[in-house]
Coordinates of C-alpha atoms and ligand atoms in Angstrom, one line a residue:
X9 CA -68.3 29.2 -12.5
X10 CA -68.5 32.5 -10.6
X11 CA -71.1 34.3 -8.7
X12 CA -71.7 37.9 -7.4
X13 CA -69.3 37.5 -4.1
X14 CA -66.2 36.8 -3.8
X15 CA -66.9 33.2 -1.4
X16 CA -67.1 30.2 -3.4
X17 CA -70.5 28.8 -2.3
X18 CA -70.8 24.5 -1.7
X19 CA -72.7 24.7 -4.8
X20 CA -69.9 26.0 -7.3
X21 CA -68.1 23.3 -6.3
X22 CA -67.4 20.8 -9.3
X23 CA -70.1 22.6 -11.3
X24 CA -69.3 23.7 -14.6
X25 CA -70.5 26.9 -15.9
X26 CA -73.4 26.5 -18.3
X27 CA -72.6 26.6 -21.7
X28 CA -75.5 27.2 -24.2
X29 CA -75.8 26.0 -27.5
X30 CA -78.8 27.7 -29.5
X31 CA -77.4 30.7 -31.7
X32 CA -78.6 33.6 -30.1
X33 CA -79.3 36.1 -32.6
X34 CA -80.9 40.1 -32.9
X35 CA -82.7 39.4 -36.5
X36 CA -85.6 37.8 -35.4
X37 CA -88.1 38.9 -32.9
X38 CA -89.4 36.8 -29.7
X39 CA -92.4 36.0 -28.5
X40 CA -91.0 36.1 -24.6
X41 CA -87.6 37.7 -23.2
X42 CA -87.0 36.4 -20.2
X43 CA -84.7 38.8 -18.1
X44 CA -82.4 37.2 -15.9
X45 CA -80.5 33.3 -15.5
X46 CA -81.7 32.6 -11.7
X47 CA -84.7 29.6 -10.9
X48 CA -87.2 32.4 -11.8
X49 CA -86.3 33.3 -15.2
X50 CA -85.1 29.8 -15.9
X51 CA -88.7 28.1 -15.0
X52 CA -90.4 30.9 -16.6
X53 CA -88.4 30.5 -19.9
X54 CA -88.7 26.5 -19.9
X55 CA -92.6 26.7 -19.2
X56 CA -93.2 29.2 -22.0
X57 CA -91.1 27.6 -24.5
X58 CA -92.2 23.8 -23.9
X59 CA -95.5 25.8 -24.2
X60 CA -94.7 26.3 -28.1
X61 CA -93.8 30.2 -27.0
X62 CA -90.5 31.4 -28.9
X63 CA -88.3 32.5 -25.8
X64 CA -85.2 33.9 -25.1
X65 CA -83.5 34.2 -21.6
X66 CA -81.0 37.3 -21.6
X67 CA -78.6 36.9 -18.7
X68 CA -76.0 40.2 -17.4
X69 CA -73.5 37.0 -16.1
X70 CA -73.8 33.7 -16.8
X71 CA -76.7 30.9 -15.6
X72 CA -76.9 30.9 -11.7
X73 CA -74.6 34.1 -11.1
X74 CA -77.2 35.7 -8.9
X75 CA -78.3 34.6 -5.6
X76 CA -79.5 31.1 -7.0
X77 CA -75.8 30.5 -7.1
X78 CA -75.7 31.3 -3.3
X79 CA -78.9 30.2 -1.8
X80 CA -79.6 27.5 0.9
X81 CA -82.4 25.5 -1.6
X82 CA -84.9 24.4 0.9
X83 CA -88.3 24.0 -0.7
X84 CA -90.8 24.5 2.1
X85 CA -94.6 24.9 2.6
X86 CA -93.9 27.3 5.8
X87 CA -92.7 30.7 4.2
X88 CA -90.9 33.6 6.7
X89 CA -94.1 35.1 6.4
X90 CA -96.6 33.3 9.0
X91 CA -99.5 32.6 7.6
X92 CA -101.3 34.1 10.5
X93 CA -99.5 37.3 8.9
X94 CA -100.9 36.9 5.4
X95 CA -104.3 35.7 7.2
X96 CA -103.8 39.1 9.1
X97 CA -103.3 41.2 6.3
X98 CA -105.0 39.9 3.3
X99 CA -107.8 37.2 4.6
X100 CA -107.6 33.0 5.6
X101 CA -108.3 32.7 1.7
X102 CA -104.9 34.7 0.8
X103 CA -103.2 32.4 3.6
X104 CA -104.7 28.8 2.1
X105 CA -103.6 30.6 -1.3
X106 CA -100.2 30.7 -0.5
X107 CA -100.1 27.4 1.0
X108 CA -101.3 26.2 -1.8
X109 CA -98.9 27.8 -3.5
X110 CA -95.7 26.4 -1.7
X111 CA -97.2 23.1 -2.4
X112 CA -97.8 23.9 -6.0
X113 CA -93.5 25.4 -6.9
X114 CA -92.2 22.0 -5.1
X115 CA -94.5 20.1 -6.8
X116 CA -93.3 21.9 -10.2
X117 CA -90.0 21.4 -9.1
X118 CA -90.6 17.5 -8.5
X119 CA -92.3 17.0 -11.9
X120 CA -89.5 19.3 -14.0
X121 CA -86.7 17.1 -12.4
X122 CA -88.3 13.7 -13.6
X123 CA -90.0 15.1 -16.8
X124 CA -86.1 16.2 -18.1
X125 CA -84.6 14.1 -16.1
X126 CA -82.5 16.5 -14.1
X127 CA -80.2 14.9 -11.9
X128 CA -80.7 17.8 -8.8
X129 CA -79.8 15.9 -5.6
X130 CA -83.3 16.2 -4.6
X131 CA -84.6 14.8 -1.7
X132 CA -88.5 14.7 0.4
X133 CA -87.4 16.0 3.9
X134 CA -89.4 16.5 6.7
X135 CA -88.7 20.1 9.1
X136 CA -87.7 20.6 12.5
X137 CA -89.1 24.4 14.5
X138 CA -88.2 24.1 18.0
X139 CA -88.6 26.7 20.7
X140 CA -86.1 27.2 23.8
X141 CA -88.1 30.0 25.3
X142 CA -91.8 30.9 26.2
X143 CA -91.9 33.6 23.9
X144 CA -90.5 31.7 20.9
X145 CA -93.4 29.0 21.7
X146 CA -96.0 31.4 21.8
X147 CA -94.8 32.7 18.2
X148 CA -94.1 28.6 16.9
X149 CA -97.9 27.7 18.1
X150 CA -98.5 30.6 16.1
X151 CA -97.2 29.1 13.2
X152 CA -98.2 25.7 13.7
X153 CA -101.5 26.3 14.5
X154 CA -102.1 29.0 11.3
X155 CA -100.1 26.6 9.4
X156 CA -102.6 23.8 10.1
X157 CA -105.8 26.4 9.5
X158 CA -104.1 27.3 6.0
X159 CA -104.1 23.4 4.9
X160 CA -100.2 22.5 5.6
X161 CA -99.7 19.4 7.6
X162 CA -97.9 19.7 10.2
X163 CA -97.5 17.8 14.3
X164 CA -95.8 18.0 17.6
X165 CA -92.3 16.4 17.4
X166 CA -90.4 15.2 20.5
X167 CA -86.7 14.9 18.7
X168 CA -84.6 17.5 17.0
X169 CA -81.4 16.2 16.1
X170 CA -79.0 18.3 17.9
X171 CA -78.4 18.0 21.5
X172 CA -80.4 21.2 22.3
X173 CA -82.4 21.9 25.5
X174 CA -86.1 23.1 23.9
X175 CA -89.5 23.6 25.2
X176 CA -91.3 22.6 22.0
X177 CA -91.1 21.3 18.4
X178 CA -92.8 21.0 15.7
X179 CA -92.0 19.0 12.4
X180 CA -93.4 19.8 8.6
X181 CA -93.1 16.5 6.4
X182 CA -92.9 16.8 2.6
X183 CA -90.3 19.5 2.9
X184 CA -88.0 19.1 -0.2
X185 CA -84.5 20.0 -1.2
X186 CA -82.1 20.4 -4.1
X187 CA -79.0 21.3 -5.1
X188 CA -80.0 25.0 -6.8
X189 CA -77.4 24.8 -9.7
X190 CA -77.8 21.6 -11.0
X191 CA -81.1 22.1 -11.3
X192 CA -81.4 25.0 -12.8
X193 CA -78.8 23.8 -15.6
X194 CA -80.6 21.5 -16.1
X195 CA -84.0 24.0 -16.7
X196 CA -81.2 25.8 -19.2
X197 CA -80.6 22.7 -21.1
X198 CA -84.2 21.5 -21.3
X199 CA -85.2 24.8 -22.1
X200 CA -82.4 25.0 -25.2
X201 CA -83.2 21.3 -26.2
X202 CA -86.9 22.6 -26.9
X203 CA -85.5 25.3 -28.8
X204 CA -85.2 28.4 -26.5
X205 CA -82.1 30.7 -26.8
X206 CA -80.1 32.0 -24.1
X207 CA -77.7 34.8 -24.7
X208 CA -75.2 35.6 -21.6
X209 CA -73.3 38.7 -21.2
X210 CA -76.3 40.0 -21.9
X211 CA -77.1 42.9 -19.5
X212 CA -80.7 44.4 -20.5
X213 CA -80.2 48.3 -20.3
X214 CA -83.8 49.5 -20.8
X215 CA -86.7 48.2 -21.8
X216 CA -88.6 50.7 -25.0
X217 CA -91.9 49.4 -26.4
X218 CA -93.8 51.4 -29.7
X219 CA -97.1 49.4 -31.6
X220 CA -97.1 46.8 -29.2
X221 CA -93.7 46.2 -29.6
X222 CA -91.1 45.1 -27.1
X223 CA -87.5 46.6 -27.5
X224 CA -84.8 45.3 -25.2
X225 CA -81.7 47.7 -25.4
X226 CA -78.7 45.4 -24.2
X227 CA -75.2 45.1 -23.8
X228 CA -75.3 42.5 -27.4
X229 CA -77.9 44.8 -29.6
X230 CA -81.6 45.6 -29.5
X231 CA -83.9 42.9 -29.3
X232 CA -87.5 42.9 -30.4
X233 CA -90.0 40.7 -28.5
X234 CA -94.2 41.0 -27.7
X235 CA -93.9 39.6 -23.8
X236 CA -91.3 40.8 -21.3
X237 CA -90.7 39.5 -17.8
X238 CA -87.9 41.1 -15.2
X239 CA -86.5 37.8 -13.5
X240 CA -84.1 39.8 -12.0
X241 CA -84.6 39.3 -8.3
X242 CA -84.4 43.1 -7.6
X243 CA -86.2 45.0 -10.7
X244 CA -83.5 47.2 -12.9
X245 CA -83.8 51.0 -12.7
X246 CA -85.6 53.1 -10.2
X247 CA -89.5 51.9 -9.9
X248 CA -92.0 51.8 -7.1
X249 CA -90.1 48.2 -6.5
X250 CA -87.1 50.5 -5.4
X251 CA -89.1 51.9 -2.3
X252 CA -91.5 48.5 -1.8
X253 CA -88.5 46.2 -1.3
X254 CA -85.3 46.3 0.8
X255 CA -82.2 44.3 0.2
X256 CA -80.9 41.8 2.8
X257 CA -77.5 39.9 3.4
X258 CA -78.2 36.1 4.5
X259 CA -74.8 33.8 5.6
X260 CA -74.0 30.5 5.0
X261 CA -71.1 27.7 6.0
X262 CA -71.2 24.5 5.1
X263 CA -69.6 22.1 7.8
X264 CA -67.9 18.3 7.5
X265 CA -68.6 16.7 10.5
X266 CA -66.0 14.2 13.0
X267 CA -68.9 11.7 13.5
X268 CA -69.9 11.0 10.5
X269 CA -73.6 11.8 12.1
X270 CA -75.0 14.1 10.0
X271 CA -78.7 15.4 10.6
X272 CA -81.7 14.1 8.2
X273 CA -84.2 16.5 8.8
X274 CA -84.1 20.5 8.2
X275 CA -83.6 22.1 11.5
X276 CA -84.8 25.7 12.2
X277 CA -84.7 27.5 15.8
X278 CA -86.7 30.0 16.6
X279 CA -84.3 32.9 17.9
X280 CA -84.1 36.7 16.5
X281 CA -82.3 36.3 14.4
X282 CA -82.9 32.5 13.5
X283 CA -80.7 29.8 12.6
X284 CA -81.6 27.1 10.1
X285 CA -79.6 23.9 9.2
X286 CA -79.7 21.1 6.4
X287 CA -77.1 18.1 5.5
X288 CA -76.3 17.8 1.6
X289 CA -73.8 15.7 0.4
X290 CA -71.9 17.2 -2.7
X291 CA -69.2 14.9 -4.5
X292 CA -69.6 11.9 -1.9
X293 CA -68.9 14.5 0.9
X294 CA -71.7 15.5 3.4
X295 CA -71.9 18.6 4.9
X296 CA -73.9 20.4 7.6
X297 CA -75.0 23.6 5.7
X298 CA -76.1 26.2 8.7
X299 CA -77.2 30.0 8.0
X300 CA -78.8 33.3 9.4
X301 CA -77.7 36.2 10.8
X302 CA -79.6 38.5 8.5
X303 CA -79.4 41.8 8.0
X304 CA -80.1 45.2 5.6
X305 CA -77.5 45.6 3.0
X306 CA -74.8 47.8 3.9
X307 CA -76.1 48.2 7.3
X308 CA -72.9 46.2 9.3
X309 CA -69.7 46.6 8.5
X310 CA -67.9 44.2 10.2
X311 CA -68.9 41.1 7.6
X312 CA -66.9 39.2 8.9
X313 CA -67.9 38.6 12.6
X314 CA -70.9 37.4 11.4
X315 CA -69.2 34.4 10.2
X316 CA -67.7 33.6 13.7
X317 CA -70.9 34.2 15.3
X318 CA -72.3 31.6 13.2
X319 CA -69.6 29.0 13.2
X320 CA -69.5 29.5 17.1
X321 CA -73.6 28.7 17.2
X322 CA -72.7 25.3 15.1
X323 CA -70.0 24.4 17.2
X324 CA -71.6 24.1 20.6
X325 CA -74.1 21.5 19.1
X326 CA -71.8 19.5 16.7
X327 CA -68.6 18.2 16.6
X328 CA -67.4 20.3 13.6
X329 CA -64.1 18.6 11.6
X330 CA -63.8 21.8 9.4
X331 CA -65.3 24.6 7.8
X332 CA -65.9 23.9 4.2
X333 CA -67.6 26.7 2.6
X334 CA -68.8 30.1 4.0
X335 CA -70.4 32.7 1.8
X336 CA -73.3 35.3 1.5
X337 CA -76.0 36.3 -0.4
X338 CA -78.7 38.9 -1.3
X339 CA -82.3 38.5 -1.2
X340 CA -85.5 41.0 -0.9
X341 CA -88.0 41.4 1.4
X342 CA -91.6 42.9 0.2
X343 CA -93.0 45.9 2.2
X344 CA -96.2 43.9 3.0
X345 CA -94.5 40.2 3.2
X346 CA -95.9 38.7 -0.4
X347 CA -93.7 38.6 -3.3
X348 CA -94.5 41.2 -6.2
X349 CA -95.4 38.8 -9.2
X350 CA -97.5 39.2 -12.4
X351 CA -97.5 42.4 -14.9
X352 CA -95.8 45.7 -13.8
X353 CA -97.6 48.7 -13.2
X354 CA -97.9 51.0 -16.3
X355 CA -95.5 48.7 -18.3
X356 CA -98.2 46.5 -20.8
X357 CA -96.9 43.1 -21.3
X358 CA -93.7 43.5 -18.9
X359 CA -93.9 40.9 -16.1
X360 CA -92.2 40.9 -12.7
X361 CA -91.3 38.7 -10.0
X362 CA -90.0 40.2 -7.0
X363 CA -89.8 40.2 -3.2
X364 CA -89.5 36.9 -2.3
X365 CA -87.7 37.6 0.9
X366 CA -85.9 34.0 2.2
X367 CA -88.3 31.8 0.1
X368 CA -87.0 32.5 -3.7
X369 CA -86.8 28.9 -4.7
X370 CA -90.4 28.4 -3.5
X371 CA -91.6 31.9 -5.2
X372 CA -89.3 31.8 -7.9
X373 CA -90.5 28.6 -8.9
X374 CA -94.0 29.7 -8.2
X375 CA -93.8 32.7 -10.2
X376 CA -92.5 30.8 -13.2
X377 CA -96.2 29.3 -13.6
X378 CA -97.7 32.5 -11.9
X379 CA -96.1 34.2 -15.5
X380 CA -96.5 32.0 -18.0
X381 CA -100.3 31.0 -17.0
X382 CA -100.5 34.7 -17.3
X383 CA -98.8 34.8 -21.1
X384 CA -100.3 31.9 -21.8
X385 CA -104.1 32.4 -20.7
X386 CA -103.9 36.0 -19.5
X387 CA -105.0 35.0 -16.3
X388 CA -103.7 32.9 -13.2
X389 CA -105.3 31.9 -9.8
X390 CA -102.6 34.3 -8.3
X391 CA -103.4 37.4 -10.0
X392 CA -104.8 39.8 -7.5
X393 CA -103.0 38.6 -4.5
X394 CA -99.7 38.9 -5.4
X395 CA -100.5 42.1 -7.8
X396 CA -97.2 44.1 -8.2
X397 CA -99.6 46.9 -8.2
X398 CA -101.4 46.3 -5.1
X399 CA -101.5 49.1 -2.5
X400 CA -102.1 47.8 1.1
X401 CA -101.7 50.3 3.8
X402 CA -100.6 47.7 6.8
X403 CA -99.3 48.2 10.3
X404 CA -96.0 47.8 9.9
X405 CA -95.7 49.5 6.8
X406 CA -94.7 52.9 8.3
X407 CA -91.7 50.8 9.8
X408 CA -90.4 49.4 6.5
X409 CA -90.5 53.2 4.9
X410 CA -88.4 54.6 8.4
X411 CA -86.2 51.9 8.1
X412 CA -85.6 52.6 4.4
X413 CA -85.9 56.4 5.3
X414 CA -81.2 56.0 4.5
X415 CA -82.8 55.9 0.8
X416 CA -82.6 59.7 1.1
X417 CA -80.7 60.6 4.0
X418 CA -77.7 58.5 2.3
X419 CA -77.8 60.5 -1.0
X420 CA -75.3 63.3 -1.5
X421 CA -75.7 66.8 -2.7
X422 CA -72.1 67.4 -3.6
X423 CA -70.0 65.6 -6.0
X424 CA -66.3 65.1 -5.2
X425 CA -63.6 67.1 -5.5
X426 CA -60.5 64.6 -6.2
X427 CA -57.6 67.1 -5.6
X428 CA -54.9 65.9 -2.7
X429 CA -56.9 62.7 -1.9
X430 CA -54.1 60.5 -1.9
X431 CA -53.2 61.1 1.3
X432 CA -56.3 60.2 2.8
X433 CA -55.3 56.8 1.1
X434 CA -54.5 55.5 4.5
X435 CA -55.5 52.0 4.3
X436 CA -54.4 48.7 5.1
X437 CA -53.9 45.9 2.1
X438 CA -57.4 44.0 1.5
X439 CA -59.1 46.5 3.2
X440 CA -61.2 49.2 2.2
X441 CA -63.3 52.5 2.9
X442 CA -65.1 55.5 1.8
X443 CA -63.0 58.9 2.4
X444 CA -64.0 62.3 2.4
X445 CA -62.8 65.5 1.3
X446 CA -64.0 68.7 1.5
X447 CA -67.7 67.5 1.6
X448 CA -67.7 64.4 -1.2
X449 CA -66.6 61.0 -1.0
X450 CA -64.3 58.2 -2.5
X451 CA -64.3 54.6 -2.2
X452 CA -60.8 52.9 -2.2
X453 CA -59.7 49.3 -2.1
X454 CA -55.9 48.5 -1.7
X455 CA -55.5 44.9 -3.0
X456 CA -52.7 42.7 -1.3
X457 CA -50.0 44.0 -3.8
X458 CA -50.9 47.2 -2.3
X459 CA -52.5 49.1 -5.6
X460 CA -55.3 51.2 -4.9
X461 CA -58.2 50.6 -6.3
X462 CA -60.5 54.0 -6.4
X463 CA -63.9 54.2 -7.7
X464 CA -66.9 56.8 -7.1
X465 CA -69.2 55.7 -4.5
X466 CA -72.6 57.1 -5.5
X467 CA -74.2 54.1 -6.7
X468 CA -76.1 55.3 -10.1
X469 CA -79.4 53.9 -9.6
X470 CA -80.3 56.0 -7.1
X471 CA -77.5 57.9 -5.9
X472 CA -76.8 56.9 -2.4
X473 CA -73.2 55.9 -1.3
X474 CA -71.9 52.7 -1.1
X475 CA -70.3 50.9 1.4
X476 CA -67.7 48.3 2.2
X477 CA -68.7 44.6 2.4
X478 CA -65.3 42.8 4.0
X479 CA -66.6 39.1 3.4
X480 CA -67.5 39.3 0.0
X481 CA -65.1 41.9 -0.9
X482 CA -67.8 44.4 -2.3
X483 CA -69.0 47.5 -2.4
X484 CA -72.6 47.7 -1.4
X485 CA -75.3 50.3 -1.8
X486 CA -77.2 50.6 1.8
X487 CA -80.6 51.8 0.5
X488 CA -81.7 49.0 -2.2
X489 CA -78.5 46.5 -2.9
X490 CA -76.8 47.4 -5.4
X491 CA -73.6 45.7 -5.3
X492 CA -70.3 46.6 -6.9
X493 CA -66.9 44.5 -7.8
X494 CA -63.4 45.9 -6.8
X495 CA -62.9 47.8 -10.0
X496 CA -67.0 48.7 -10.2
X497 CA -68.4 46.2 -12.4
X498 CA -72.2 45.7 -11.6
X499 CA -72.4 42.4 -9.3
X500 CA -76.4 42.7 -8.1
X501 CA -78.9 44.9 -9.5
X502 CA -81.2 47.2 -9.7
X503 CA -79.0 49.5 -11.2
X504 CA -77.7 48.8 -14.8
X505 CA -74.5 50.5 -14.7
X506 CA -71.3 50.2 -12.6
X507 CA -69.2 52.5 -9.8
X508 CA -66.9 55.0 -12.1
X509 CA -63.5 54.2 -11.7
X510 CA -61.5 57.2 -10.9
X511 CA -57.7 57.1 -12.2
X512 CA -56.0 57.0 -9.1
X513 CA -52.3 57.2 -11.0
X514 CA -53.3 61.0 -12.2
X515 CA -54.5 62.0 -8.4
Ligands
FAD30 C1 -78.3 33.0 1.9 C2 -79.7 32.8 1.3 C3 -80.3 31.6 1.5 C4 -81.5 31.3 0.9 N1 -82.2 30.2 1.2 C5 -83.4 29.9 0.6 C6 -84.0 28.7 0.8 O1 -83.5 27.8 1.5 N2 -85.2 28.5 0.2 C7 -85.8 29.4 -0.5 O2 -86.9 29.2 -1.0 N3 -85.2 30.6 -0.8 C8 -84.0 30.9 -0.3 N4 -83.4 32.0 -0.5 C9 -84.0 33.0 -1.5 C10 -83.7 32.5 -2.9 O3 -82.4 31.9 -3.0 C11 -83.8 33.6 -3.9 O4 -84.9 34.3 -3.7 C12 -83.8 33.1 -5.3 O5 -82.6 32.3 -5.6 C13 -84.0 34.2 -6.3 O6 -83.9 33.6 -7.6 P1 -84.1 34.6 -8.9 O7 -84.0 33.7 -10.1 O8 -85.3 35.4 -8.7 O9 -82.9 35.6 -8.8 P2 -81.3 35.4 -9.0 O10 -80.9 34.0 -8.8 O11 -80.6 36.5 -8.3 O12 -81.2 35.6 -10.6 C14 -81.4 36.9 -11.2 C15 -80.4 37.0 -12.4 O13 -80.8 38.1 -13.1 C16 -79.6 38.7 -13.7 N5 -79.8 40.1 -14.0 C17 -80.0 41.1 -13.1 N6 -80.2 42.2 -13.8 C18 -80.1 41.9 -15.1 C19 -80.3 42.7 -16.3 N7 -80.5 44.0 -16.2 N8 -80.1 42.1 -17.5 C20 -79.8 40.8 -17.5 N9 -79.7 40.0 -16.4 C21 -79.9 40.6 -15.2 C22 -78.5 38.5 -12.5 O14 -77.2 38.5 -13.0 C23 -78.9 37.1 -11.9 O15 -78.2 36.1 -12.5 C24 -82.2 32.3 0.1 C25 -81.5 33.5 -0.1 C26 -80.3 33.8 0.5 C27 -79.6 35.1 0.2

């Protein structure tokens, strides 16, 4: 099965593509369309339809092409946010709420696994913070101790299992973890068996509604349906979620190990940027999965270092046999830290679930019964906090919009004119770049038989340029993620359309 990157992720590994069964069909209307194959639209669709809703996941791929397909799958009950943050910026309640909350998702994901049986690989595990420095203790009290006020358990720990000089620790029981594609197969097939439909290939275009009325324009006809929800990680098209989220690249490699001694806790340090490590053991093999090194979308171009950087951090603290896997993937981080879930502004009966930043299996899951408690009995616990629509001017906030300010300093006035551009085509084989001429740009790939690859690089949701992602072999849009194949097709939202290709034999 594939994914949006070109790096085969541990989890694609002996995985078979999901095949559905139901006949998907235009004729009949819906009561729910689920947008979107990931662990959000996939526990949204199965709690609807075993519910007694009539539901119908549309996927643009296939199930678990997004960044489910390319995650890490911890489940904890500490998020990237602090609590002291969200006790900060929205109250203690809002903090013990989303405690709660993390609790809650695993605890969905605990009873979904043995209510259909889904065999996920998953495992209770209990986490390791440690801090090397003074600073990084003074910010891991902080999240111990607002942890603790917020209702997770948490204690001192004395061991971390790597031989690492640290000043404190801290360990988080009833952690969990899973392998992300099995288990959200197995959400496809339980949905399916209780009669849901899931049509792939299916990329929703637009979304039109008239007399209460849903009409889904896609790629495999119109479909009519009451209920809506965008499960897309990054919401299609440009929306206030365009300027209230920005788009992140996370690495991953999975290790085998000489000893044999492979770590049974999670393992997170506490440097800027961090690094966080997990065994899982896929087809009787174990590996040490380690990632980090985060950064905005399109903002370094040398892809590719990052990987060393991170192999070099695992390799001073384990005796590493050989790298396994390496790959990236997207997520999105909110403007104020929460996720977006619950019904989009303006849009009556159109759901959303969005900005999870590193914790999508925890929110996505969340959101799943954040939605369909709302479709179900219009209202949820979760409602106001976590309001797409909520404006909250915070410190900080003025940050995120100078930081996202490339949203219109990357956008071009002037379109490009293609005359004589070959040769600017002065690129080696597998590698890539934007050109310019007289004023306007062109992106160009030359594969390893040396053909050129040319395609326009104003990315058409919001016209900023794209730009060359070495590891993944991509193009990728700098101001909100969109993320482009070799020849254009759409990879990652939020747009809905792909790069033009530009007939390089008549330049
Ligand atoms: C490297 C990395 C490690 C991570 N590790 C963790 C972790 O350990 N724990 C944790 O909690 N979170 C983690 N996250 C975050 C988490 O993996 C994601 O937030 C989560 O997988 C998002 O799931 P999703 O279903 O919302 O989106 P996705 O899995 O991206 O699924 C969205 C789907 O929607 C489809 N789609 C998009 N647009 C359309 C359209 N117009 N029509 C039809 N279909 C469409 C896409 O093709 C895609 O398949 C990590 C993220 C990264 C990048």
């Amino acid at each position: 099965m594939e994914r949006d990157g070109r790096l085969r992720s541990l989890w694609q590994e002996g995985v078979t593509a999901y095949q559905p069964h139901n006949i998907f069909t235009t004729d009949s209307g819906y009561d729910v369309l689920i947008i979107g194959g990931g662990i959000t639209g996939l526990t949204t669709a199965l709690l609807l339809q075993q519910a007694g809703r009539k539901c119908m996941l549309a996927e643009a791929h296939h199930i678990g092409f997004g960044t489910t397909g390319g995650t890490t799958a911890h489940l904890n009950t500490m998020l990237d946010t602090p609590y002291s943050t969200i006790a900060k910026n929205f109250g203690d309640d809002a903090a013990k709420q989303m405690a709660d909350g993390c609790k809650e998702a695993i605890y969905t994901v605990e009873q979904l696994a043995a209510k259909y049986d889904i065999t996920c690989d998953l495992l209770n595990k209990t986490a390791v913070l440690f801090a090397e420095t003074d600073d990084q203790v003074k910010s891991l009290d902080d999240i111990y101790n607002s942890a603790l006020e917020a209702g997770v358990l948490a204690e001192p720990e004395t061991e971390v299992q790597m031989p690492v000089g640290f000043k404190k620790g801290y360990r988080f029981p009833d952690q969990a973890q899973i392998h992300p594609l099995k288990y959200i197969n197995g959400l496809a097939k339980a949905f399916e068996d209780a009669g849901g439909v899931i049509a792939e290939q299916c990329l929703i275009k637009e979304l039109s509604s008239d007399a209460g009325v849903i009409t889904a324009h896609t790629t495999r006809g119109d479909i009519h349906t009451q209920y809506a929800v965008y499960a897309t990680h990054v919401v299609p098209g440009v929306n206030i979620f365009s300027f209230r989220c920005a788009p992140y690249r996370s690495y991953v490699m999975a290790f085998s190990l000489k000893s044999g001694e492979y770590p049974t806790t999670m393992i997170y340090d506490a440097q800027d940027p961090y690094h966080y490590i997990r065994t899982h053991e896929v087809n009787g093999r174990k590996y040490v999965i380690a990632g980090g090194y985060d950064h905005k979308t399109g903002h370094n171009a040398d892809t590719e270092a990052v990987f060393t950087k991170l192999e070099q951090y695992i390799r001073e603290y384990f005796d590493v046999e050989a790298i396994a896997y390496r790959w990236s993937s997207q997520y999105y981080e909110s403007v104020d830290g929460l996720p977006y879930v619950g019904q989009m502004p303006g849009h009556e009966n159109v759901f959303v679930a969005t900005g999870f930043g590193g914790n999508g299996m925890i929110l996505g899951s969340l959101s799943g019964k954040i939605i369909s408690d709302m479709i179900i009995s219009g209202n949820s616990p979760y409602k106001d906090l976590l309001s797409p629509g909520r404006i909250k001017f915070l410190a900080g906030m003025s940050n995120f919009i100078k930081e996202n300010a490339d949203v219109i300093s990357m956008f071009i006035g002037k379109r490009l004119d293609y005359e004589h551009v070959e040769q600017l085509a002065d690129i080696a084989a597998n590698e890539a770049k934007v050109i310019e001429y007289n004023g306007s740009h062109i992106a160009l790939y030359k594969d390893v038989k040396g053909r050129i690859h040319a395609l326009d690089p104003v990315c058409p949701h919001a016209k900023c340029i794209v730009v060359w992602n070495s590891a993944e072999k991509s193009w990728d849009c700098p101001c909100h993620g969109g993320r482009y194949s070799i020849d254009g097709t759409l990879l990652t939202g939020p747009a809905t359309k792909g790069l033009t290709p530009i007939d390089w034999s008549h330049l």
